[in-house]
Amino acid sequence: MHAFREAIEALDLDAAEALLAPDVVFTSPVVFKPYTGKAITAAILRAVSGVFKDFRYVREINDVHGRDHALVFTARVGDREISGCDFIHVGEDGLIDEFTVMVRPLSGAQALAAAMGEQFERIAEEARTRSV
């Protein structure tokens, strides 16, 4: 989804959040259970924007119906280079209702898990305050 890509690249996280459905399901590359809801997904996006360095999208793939999108990216977490993909599904209302992230290599995913783990209490608190 090009609007989401533009928002993330501009670090306009409010604009990115506005594109999320209230019941969006976010599937992390490093956590087994998906997260459900706009508040937690937005909090995760805000945290990861501080964890990723040198983040950039390198390719955008869209299906012919405009509902499924893949945004391929590169970034750095600490001293680890990673590549990954944001898989996005857009509901009939035009909002993102499914958001799955995958990253590689394993050492990069481990670095991401450790860095995001350090942020988790703040992420959870932000999600609680935003959903009230």
PDB file of N, CA, C and O in Angstrom, residues 70-98:
ATOM      1  N   ALA A  70       3.030  -6.239  -0.712  1.00  0.00           N
ATOM      2  CA  ALA A  70       4.278  -6.652  -0.082  1.00  0.00           C
ATOM      3  C   ALA A  70       5.263  -5.500  -0.239  1.00  0.00           C
ATOM      4  O   ALA A  70       5.505  -5.030  -1.355  1.00  0.00           O
ATOM      5  N   LEU A  71       5.787  -5.028   0.895  1.00  0.00           N
ATOM      6  CA  LEU A  71       6.762  -3.944   0.903  1.00  0.00           C
ATOM      7  C   LEU A  71       8.079  -4.515   1.417  1.00  0.00           C
ATOM      8  O   LEU A  71       8.207  -4.829   2.605  1.00  0.00           O
ATOM      9  N   VAL A  72       9.043  -4.676   0.521  1.00  0.00           N
ATOM     10  CA  VAL A  72      10.330  -5.261   0.859  1.00  0.00           C
ATOM     11  C   VAL A  72      11.235  -4.154   1.401  1.00  0.00           C
ATOM     12  O   VAL A  72      11.298  -3.063   0.830  1.00  0.00           O
ATOM     13  N   PHE A  73      11.932  -4.444   2.508  1.00  0.00           N
ATOM     14  CA  PHE A  73      12.762  -3.419   3.130  1.00  0.00           C
ATOM     15  C   PHE A  73      14.123  -3.948   3.552  1.00  0.00           C
ATOM     16  O   PHE A  73      14.342  -5.160   3.644  1.00  0.00           O
ATOM     17  N   THR A  74      15.023  -3.008   3.818  1.00  0.00           N
ATOM     18  CA  THR A  74      16.296  -3.294   4.454  1.00  0.00           C
ATOM     19  C   THR A  74      16.420  -2.349   5.642  1.00  0.00           C
ATOM     20  O   THR A  74      15.833  -1.265   5.650  1.00  0.00           O
ATOM     21  N   ALA A  75      17.194  -2.773   6.632  1.00  0.00           N
ATOM     22  CA  ALA A  75      17.417  -1.950   7.816  1.00  0.00           C
ATOM     23  C   ALA A  75      18.601  -2.528   8.575  1.00  0.00           C
ATOM     24  O   ALA A  75      19.164  -3.567   8.201  1.00  0.00           O
ATOM     25  N   ARG A  76      18.918  -1.864   9.655  1.00  0.00           N
ATOM     26  CA  ARG A  76      19.956  -2.332  10.552  1.00  0.00           C
ATOM     27  C   ARG A  76      19.400  -2.298  11.966  1.00  0.00           C
ATOM     28  O   ARG A  76      18.696  -1.374  12.346  1.00  0.00           O
ATOM     29  N   VAL A  77      19.711  -3.326  12.740  1.00  0.00           N
ATOM     30  CA  VAL A  77      19.385  -3.372  14.167  1.00  0.00           C
ATOM     31  C   VAL A  77      20.709  -3.607  14.872  1.00  0.00           C
ATOM     32  O   VAL A  77      21.303  -4.680  14.725  1.00  0.00           O
ATOM     33  N   GLY A  78      21.186  -2.586  15.574  1.00  0.00           N
ATOM     34  CA  GLY A  78      22.522  -2.681  16.153  1.00  0.00           C
ATOM     35  C   GLY A  78      23.520  -2.859  15.037  1.00  0.00           C
ATOM     36  O   GLY A  78      23.523  -2.100  14.065  1.00  0.00           O
ATOM     37  N   ASP A  79      24.330  -3.909  15.114  1.00  0.00           N
ATOM     38  CA  ASP A  79      25.320  -4.154  14.062  1.00  0.00           C
ATOM     39  C   ASP A  79      24.855  -5.192  13.051  1.00  0.00           C
ATOM     40  O   ASP A  79      25.624  -5.644  12.216  1.00  0.00           O
ATOM     41  N   ARG A  80      23.591  -5.560  13.107  1.00  0.00           N
ATOM     42  CA  ARG A  80      23.036  -6.579  12.205  1.00  0.00           C
ATOM     43  C   ARG A  80      22.268  -5.946  11.048  1.00  0.00           C
ATOM     44  O   ARG A  80      21.369  -5.133  11.263  1.00  0.00           O
ATOM     45  N   GLU A  81      22.639  -6.345   9.843  1.00  0.00           N
ATOM     46  CA  GLU A  81      21.874  -5.953   8.659  1.00  0.00           C
ATOM     47  C   GLU A  81      20.722  -6.931   8.508  1.00  0.00           C
ATOM     48  O   GLU A  81      20.911  -8.142   8.664  1.00  0.00           O
ATOM     49  N   ILE A  82      19.535  -6.404   8.229  1.00  0.00           N
ATOM     50  CA  ILE A  82      18.394  -7.285   8.006  1.00  0.00           C
ATOM     51  C   ILE A  82      17.701  -6.907   6.716  1.00  0.00           C
ATOM     52  O   ILE A  82      17.812  -5.777   6.223  1.00  0.00           O
ATOM     53  N   SER A  83      16.995  -7.858   6.177  1.00  0.00           N
ATOM     54  CA  SER A  83      16.063  -7.593   5.090  1.00  0.00           C
ATOM     55  C   SER A  83      14.746  -8.201   5.520  1.00  0.00           C
ATOM     56  O   SER A  83      14.706  -9.123   6.343  1.00  0.00           O
ATOM     57  N   GLY A  84      13.683  -7.654   5.003  1.00  0.00           N
ATOM     58  CA  GLY A  84      12.384  -8.145   5.422  1.00  0.00           C
ATOM     59  C   GLY A  84      11.284  -7.715   4.489  1.00  0.00           C
ATOM     60  O   GLY A  84      11.528  -7.095   3.444  1.00  0.00           O
ATOM     61  N   CYS A  85      10.086  -8.066   4.883  1.00  0.00           N
ATOM     62  CA  CYS A  85       8.924  -7.735   4.066  1.00  0.00           C
ATOM     63  C   CYS A  85       7.722  -7.485   4.968  1.00  0.00           C
ATOM     64  O   CYS A  85       7.485  -8.238   5.917  1.00  0.00           O
ATOM     65  N   ASP A  86       7.021  -6.410   4.680  1.00  0.00           N
ATOM     66  CA  ASP A  86       5.734  -6.122   5.301  1.00  0.00           C
ATOM     67  C   ASP A  86       4.658  -6.636   4.354  1.00  0.00           C
ATOM     68  O   ASP A  86       4.559  -6.175   3.213  1.00  0.00           O
ATOM     69  N   PHE A  87       3.890  -7.621   4.803  1.00  0.00           N
ATOM     70  CA  PHE A  87       2.761  -8.131   4.026  1.00  0.00           C
ATOM     71  C   PHE A  87       1.509  -7.461   4.571  1.00  0.00           C
ATOM     72  O   PHE A  87       1.184  -7.599   5.753  1.00  0.00           O
ATOM     73  N   ILE A  88       0.812  -6.752   3.711  1.00  0.00           N
ATOM     74  CA  ILE A  88      -0.325  -5.940   4.132  1.00  0.00           C
ATOM     75  C   ILE A  88      -1.570  -6.359   3.353  1.00  0.00           C
ATOM     76  O   ILE A  88      -1.525  -6.491   2.124  1.00  0.00           O
ATOM     77  N   HIS A  89      -2.656  -6.540   4.092  1.00  0.00           N
ATOM     78  CA  HIS A  89      -3.962  -6.776   3.462  1.00  0.00           C
ATOM     79  C   HIS A  89      -4.870  -5.611   3.825  1.00  0.00           C
ATOM     80  O   HIS A  89      -4.919  -5.180   4.974  1.00  0.00           O
ATOM     81  N   VAL A  90      -5.586  -5.126   2.839  1.00  0.00           N
ATOM     82  CA  VAL A  90      -6.495  -3.997   3.019  1.00  0.00           C
ATOM     83  C   VAL A  90      -7.927  -4.498   2.929  1.00  0.00           C
ATOM     84  O   VAL A  90      -8.286  -5.220   1.989  1.00  0.00           O
ATOM     85  N   GLY A  91      -8.732  -4.134   3.901  1.00  0.00           N
ATOM     86  CA  GLY A  91     -10.137  -4.526   3.922  1.00  0.00           C
ATOM     87  C   GLY A  91     -10.957  -3.724   2.930  1.00  0.00           C
ATOM     88  O   GLY A  91     -10.466  -2.793   2.270  1.00  0.00           O
ATOM     89  N   GLU A  92     -12.213  -4.066   2.843  1.00  0.00           N
ATOM     90  CA  GLU A  92     -13.110  -3.370   1.910  1.00  0.00           C
ATOM     91  C   GLU A  92     -13.244  -1.892   2.223  1.00  0.00           C
ATOM     92  O   GLU A  92     -13.554  -1.092   1.339  1.00  0.00           O
ATOM     93  N   ASP A  93     -12.990  -1.508   3.471  1.00  0.00           N
ATOM     94  CA  ASP A  93     -13.079  -0.099   3.860  1.00  0.00           C
ATOM     95  C   ASP A  93     -11.815   0.693   3.519  1.00  0.00           C
ATOM     96  O   ASP A  93     -11.726   1.887   3.789  1.00  0.00           O
ATOM     97  N   GLY A  94     -10.814   0.011   2.930  1.00  0.00           N
ATOM     98  CA  GLY A  94      -9.578   0.686   2.541  1.00  0.00           C
ATOM     99  C   GLY A  94      -8.538   0.768   3.650  1.00  0.00           C
ATOM    100  O   GLY A  94      -7.468   1.340   3.449  1.00  0.00           O
ATOM    101  N   LEU A  95      -8.831   0.195   4.823  1.00  0.00           N
ATOM    102  CA  LEU A  95      -7.902   0.229   5.942  1.00  0.00           C
ATOM    103  C   LEU A  95      -7.149  -1.099   6.062  1.00  0.00           C
ATOM    104  O   LEU A  95      -7.662  -2.152   5.668  1.00  0.00           O
ATOM    105  N   ILE A  96      -5.967  -1.041   6.613  1.00  0.00           N
ATOM    106  CA  ILE A  96      -5.141  -2.229   6.795  1.00  0.00           C
ATOM    107  C   ILE A  96      -5.760  -3.096   7.889  1.00  0.00           C
ATOM    108  O   ILE A  96      -5.889  -2.654   9.032  1.00  0.00           O
ATOM    109  N   ASP A  97      -6.147  -4.313   7.531  1.00  0.00           N
ATOM    110  CA  ASP A  97      -6.740  -5.204   8.528  1.00  0.00           C
ATOM    111  C   ASP A  97      -5.837  -6.386   8.888  1.00  0.00           C
ATOM    112  O   ASP A  97      -6.067  -7.064   9.886  1.00  0.00           O
ATOM    113  N   GLU A  98      -4.802  -6.621   8.098  1.00  0.00           N
ATOM    114  CA  GLU A  98      -3.801  -7.639   8.405  1.00  0.00           C
ATOM    115  C   GLU A  98      -2.432  -7.081   8.057  1.00  0.00           C
ATOM    116  O   GLU A  98      -2.242  -6.500   6.984  1.00  0.00           O
TER     117      GLU A  98
END
